[in-house]
Coordinates of C-alpha atoms in Angstrom, one line a residue:
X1 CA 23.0 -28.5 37.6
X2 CA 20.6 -25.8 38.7
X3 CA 18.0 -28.8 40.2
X4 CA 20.7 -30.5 42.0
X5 CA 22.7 -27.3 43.5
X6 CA 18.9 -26.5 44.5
X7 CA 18.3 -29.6 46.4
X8 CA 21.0 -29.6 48.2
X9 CA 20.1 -26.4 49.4
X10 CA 16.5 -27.7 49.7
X11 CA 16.6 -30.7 51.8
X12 CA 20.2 -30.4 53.2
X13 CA 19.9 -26.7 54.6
X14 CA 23.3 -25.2 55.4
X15 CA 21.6 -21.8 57.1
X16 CA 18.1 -21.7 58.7
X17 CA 15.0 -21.7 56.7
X18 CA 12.9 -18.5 56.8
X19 CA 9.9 -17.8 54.3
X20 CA 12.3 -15.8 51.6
X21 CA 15.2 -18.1 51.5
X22 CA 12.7 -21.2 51.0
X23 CA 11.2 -19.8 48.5
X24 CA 13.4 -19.3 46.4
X25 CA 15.3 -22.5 46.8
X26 CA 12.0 -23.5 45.3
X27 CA 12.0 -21.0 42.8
X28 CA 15.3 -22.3 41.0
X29 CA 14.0 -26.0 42.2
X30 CA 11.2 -25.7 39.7
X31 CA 13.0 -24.0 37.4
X32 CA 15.8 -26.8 37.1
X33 CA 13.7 -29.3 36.9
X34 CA 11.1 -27.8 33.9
X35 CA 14.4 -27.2 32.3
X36 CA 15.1 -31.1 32.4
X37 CA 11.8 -32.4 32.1
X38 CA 10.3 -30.4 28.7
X39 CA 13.4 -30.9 26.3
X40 CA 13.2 -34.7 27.9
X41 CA 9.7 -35.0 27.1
X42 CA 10.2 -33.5 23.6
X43 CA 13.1 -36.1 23.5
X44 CA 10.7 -39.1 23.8
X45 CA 8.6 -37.7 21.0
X46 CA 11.5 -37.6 18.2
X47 CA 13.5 -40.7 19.7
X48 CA 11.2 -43.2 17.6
X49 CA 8.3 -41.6 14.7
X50 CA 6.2 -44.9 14.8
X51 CA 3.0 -44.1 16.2
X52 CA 3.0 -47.0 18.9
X53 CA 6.5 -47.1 19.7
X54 CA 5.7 -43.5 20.8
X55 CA 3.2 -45.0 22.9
X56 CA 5.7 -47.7 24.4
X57 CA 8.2 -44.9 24.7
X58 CA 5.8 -42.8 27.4
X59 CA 4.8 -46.0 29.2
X60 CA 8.6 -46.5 30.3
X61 CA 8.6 -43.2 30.9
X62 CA 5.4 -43.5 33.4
X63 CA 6.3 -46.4 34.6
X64 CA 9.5 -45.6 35.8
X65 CA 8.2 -42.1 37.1
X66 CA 5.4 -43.6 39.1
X67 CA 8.1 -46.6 40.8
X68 CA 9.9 -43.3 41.8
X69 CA 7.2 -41.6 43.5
X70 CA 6.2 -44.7 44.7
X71 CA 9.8 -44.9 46.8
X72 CA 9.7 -41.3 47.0
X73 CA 6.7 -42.0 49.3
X74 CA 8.1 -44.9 51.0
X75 CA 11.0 -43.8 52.2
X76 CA 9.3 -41.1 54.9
X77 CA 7.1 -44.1 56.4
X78 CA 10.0 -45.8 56.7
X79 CA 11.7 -43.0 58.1
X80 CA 9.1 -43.0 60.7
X81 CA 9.0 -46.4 62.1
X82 CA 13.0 -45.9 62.3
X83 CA 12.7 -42.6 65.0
X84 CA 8.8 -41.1 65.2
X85 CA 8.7 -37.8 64.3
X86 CA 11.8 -37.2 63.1
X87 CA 11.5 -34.6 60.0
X88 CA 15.4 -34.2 59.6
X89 CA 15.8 -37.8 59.0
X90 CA 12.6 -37.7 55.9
X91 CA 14.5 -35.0 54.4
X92 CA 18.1 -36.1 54.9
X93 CA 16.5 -40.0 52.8
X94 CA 14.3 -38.0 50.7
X95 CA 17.0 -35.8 49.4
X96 CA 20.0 -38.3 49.3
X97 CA 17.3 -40.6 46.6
X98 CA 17.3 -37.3 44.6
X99 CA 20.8 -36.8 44.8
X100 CA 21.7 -40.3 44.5
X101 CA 19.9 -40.4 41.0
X102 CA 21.2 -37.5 39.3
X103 CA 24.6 -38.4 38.2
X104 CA 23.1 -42.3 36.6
X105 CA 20.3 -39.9 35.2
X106 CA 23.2 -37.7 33.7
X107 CA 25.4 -40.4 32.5
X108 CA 22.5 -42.7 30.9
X109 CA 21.4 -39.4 28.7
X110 CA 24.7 -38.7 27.6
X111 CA 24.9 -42.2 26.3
X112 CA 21.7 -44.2 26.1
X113 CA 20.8 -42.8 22.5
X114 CA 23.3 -42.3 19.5
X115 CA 22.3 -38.6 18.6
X116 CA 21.3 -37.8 14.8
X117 CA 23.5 -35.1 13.2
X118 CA 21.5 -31.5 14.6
X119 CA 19.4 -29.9 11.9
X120 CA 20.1 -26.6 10.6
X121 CA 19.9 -23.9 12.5
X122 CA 17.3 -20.9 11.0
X123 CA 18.7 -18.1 10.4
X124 CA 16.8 -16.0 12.7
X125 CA 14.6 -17.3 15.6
X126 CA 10.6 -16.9 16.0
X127 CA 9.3 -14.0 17.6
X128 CA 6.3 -14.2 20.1
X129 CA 3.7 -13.5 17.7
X130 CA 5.0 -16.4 15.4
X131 CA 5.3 -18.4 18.4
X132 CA 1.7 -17.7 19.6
X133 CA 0.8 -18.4 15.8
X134 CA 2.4 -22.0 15.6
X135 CA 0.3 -22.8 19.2
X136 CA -3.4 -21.3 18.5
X137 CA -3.6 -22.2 14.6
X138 CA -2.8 -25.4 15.4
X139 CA -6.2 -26.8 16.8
X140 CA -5.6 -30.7 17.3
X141 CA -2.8 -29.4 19.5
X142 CA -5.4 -27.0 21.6
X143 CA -7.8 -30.4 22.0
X144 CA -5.3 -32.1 23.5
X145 CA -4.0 -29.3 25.8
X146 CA -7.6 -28.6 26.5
X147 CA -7.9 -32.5 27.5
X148 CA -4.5 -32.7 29.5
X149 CA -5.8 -29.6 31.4
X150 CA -9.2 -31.6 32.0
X151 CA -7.3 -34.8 33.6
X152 CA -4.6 -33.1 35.3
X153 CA -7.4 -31.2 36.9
X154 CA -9.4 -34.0 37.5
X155 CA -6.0 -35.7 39.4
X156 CA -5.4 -32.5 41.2
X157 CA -8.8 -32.0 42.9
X158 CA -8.5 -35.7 44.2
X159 CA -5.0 -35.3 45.5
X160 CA -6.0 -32.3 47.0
X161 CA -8.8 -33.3 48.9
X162 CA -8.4 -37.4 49.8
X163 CA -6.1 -36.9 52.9
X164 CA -9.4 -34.6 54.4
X165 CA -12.0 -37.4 52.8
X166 CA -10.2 -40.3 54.5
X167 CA -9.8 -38.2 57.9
X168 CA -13.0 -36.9 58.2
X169 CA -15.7 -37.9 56.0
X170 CA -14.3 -41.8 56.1
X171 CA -13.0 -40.9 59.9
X172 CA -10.0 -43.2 58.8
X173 CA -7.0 -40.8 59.3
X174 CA -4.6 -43.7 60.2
X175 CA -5.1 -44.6 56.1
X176 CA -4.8 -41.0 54.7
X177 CA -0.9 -41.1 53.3
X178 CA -1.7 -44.9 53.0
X179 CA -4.4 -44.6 51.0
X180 CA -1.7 -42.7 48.4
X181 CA 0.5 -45.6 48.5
X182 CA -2.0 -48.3 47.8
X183 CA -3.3 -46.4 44.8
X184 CA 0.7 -45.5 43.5
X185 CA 1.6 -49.6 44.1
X186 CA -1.3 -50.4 41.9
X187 CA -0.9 -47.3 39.5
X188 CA 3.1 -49.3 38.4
X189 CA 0.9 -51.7 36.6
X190 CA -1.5 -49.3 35.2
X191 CA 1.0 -48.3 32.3
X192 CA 1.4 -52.0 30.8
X193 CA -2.1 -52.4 30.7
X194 CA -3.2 -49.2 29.0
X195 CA 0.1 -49.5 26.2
X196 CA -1.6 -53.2 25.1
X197 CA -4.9 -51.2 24.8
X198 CA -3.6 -48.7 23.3
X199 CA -1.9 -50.8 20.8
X200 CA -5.2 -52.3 19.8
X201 CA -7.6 -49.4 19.5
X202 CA -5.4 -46.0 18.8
X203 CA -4.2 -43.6 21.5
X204 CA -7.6 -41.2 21.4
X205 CA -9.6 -44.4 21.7
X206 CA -7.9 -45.8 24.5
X207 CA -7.8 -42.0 26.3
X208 CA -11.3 -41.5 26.0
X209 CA -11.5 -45.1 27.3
X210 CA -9.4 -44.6 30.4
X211 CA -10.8 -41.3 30.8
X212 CA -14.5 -42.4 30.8
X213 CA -13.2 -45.4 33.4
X214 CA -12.1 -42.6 35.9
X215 CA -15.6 -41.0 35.4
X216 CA -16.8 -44.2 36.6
X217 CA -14.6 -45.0 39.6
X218 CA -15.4 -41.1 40.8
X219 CA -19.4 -41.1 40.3
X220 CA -18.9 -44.5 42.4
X221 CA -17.2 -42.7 45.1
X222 CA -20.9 -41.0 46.0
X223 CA -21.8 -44.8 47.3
X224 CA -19.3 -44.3 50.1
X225 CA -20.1 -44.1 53.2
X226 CA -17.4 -44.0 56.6
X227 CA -19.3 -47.9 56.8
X228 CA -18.0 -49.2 53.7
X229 CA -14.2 -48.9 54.0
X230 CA -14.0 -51.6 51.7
X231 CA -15.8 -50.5 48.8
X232 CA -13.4 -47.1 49.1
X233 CA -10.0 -49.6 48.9
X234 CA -11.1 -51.3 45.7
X235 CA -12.2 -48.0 43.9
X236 CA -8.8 -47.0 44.9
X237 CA -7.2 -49.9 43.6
X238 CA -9.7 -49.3 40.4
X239 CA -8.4 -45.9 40.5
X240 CA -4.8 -47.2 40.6
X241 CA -5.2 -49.0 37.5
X242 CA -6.9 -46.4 35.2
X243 CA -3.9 -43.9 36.8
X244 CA -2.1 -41.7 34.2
X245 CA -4.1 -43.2 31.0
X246 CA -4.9 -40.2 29.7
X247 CA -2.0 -38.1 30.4
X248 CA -0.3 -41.2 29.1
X249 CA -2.2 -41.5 25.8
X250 CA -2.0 -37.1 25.3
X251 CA 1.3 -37.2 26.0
X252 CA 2.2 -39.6 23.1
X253 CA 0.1 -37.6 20.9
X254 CA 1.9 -34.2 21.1
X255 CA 4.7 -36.0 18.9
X256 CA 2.3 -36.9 16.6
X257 CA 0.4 -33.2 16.3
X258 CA 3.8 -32.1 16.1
X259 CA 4.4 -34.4 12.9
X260 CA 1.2 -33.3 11.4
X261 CA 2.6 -29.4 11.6
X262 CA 5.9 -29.9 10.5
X263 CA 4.7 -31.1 7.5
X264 CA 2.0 -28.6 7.1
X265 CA 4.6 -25.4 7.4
X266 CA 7.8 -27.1 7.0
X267 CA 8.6 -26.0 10.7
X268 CA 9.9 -28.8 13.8
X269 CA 7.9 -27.2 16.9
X270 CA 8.2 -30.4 18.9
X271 CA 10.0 -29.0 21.7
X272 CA 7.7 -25.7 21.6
X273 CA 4.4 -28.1 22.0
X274 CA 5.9 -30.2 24.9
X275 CA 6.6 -27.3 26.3
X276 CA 2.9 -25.7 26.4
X277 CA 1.5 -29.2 27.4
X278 CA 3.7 -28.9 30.4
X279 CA 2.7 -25.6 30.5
X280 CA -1.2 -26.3 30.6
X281 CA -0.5 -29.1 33.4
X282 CA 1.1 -27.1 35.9
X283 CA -1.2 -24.3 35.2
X284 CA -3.8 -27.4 36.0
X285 CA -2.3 -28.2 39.1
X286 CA -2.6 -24.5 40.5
X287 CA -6.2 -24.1 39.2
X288 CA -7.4 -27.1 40.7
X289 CA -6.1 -26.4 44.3
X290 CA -7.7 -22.9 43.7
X291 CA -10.9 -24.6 42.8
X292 CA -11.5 -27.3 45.4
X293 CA -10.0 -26.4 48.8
X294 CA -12.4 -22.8 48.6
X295 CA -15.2 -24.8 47.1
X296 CA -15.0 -27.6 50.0
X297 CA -15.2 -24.4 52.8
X298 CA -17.8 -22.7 51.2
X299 CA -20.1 -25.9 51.5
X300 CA -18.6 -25.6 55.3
X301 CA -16.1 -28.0 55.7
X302 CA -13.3 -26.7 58.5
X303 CA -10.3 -29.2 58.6
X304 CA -9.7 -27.2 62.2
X305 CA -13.2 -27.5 63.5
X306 CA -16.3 -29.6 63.8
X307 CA -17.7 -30.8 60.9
X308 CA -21.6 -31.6 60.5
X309 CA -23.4 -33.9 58.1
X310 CA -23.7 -31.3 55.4
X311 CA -20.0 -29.9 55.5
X312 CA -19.2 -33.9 55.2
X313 CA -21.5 -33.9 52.0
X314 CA -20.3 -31.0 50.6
X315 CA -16.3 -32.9 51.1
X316 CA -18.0 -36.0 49.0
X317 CA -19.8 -34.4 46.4
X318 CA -16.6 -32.4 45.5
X319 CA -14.2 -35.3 45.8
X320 CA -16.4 -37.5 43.9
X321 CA -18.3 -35.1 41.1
X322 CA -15.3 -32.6 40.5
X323 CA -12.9 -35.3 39.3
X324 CA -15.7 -37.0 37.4
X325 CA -16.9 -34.4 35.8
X326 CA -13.6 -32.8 34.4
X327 CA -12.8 -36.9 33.5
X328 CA -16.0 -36.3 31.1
X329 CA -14.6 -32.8 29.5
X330 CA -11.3 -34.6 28.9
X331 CA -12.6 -37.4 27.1
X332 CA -15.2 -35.1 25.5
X333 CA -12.0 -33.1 23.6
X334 CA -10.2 -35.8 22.3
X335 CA -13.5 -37.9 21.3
X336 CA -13.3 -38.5 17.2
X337 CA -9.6 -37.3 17.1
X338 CA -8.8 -37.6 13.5
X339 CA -5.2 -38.0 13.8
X340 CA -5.1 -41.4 14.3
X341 CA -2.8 -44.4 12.9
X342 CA -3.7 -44.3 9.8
X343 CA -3.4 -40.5 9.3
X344 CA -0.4 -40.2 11.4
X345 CA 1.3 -42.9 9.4
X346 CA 0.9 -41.3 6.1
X347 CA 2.2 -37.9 7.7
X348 CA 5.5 -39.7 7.9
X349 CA 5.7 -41.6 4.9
X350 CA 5.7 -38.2 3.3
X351 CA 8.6 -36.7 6.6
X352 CA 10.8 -39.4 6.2
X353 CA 11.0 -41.8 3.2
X354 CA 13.9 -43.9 4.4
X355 CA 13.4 -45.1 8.4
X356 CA 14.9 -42.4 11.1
X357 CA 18.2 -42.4 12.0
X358 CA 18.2 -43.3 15.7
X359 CA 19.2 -46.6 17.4
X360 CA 20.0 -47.6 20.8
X361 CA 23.4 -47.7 21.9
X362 CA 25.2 -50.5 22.2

């Protein structure tokens, strides 16, 4: 309720937009939508205990999340051919999708899952230091928020910068918001691929895997030059197709660490873990915007001036080595993860000895 009452106020304005009163539209925007997104995450993680149906699970879920953006994305260029220029009309398509999705959204989590009886209640709630406690003495859950932090960074520094690579190092700037949509049509496949793989090898495997394939695409990005427009399209389709395999993979894990700890202390802290690996990828996000766009004007790039050879070098070797290079630390962290199928699968023979009691609906 709080997301959609803040949407409406976000992309249907019923007063005129000043600094304050846009800000805290977004304030309670966010908010809403962390409440729906950790307790839906955490959802995904207890929905099935098998160790690869976990992994199918977060596929759908990234699937369907990356078709959205991809339409998200869509429908301002579409918006644009229809009247040039026209910003009322973006917001007015972008913001009917989001409304238009909210009350399906509502009425297939209401009913999509037959709900287990709720388990008792304790009788008095953690404090912060017990909190704290069940995070930091918990270290396979600190690798992987350590690794999630790594890729989401990684993503971050690329997003942040590729519009300003394609305009002016590439001198391309008709493909900069194209650039983003070749990638997303290409990163709808990406899940599929990565779930088979996953099924084969184990889910740190396969994210140290995907993780040391984006280190590859990246370091390749230093052969660029504004000449070879071709070579950047099929690193981008490359980069499509590795898209999300590490979030992905980590994600998937979190249920299992999760396991692993209630059976070590007896306590269920699924939706507490979810909740710091959202944490750590937000907190991601805002360091790797802090990180890149000072880092790319210290080397001298002005994306309001004239830019010389070295500023343009300086735009490259960020784009190409930060990503890379914080692709490495994530695959570093999760490298030799021993909670793997095996492990995980005697953790819930001993949880559960007769099979969960969830099923799809009917």
């Amino acid at each position: 309720m709080i997301f959609a009452i803040a949407a409406v106020f976000l992309f249907f304005p019923p007063f005129g937009v000043t600094p304050w009163s846009l800000g805290i539209v977004l304030f309670f925007l966010y908010l809403g939508w962390t409440a729906v997104q950790i307790p839906f995450q955490a959802w995904s993680g207890e929905v099935s205990g098998d160790y690869h149906e976990r992994t199918r699970i977060a596929t759908y879920q990234q699937v369907v999340a990356a078709a959205a953006l991809l339409l998200t994305l869509v429908l301002p260029t579409v918006a644009d051919q229809l009247r040039p220029g026209d910003g009322r009309l973006q917001l007015t398509l972008m913001g009917g999708l989001v409304l238009a999705t909210i009350v399906p959204s509502l009425i297939l989590t209401l009913t999509a899952l037959d709900e287990p009886p709720l388990p008792i209640r304790p009788a008095s709630k953690p404090g912060l230091r017990e909190t704290f406690r069940a995070i930091a003495g918990e270290p396979l859950l600190l690798r992987v928020l350590a690794s999630d932090f790594a890729v989401t960074l990684a993503q971050t520094i690329r997003g942040s910068l590729i519009v300003f690579f394609v305009t002016f190092y590439m001198g391309r700037p008709e493909w900069a918001g194209g650039l983003f949509l070749f990638q997303f049509v290409f990163g709808i496949f990406a899940g599929p691929i990565w779930l088979k793989i996953g099924r084969r090898y184990g889910k740190h495997r396969t994210a140290v895997a995907g993780e040391l394939v984006q280190v590859t695409i990246n370091l390749s990005l230093l052969l660029v030059t504004p000449d070879s427009f071709g070579l950047l399209l099929a690193l981008t389709l490359a980069q499509g197709l590795a898209q999300g395999s590490g979030n992905l993979m980590l994600r998937a894990i979190v249920a299992d660490v999760a396991d692993k700890h209630r059976l070590d202390s007896g306590e269920d802290r699924t939706g507490l873990y979810y909740s710091v690996f959202s944490l750590a990828g937000k907190t991601a996000t805002a360091v790797a915007v802090g990180i890149a766009l000072p880092l790319v004007a210290w080397l001298g790039f002005d994306p309001k001036g004239a830019n010389g050879p070295e500023a343009l070098n300086g735009l490259l070797l960020v784009f190409a080595l930060g990503p890379a290079i914080a692709h490495a630390l994530s695959a570093a962290l999760v490298a030799r993860f021993p909670l793997d199928e095996a492990a995980h699968a005697e953790i819930r023979r001993q949880l559960d000895p007769e099979p969960p009691d969830y099923a799809f609906a009917e």
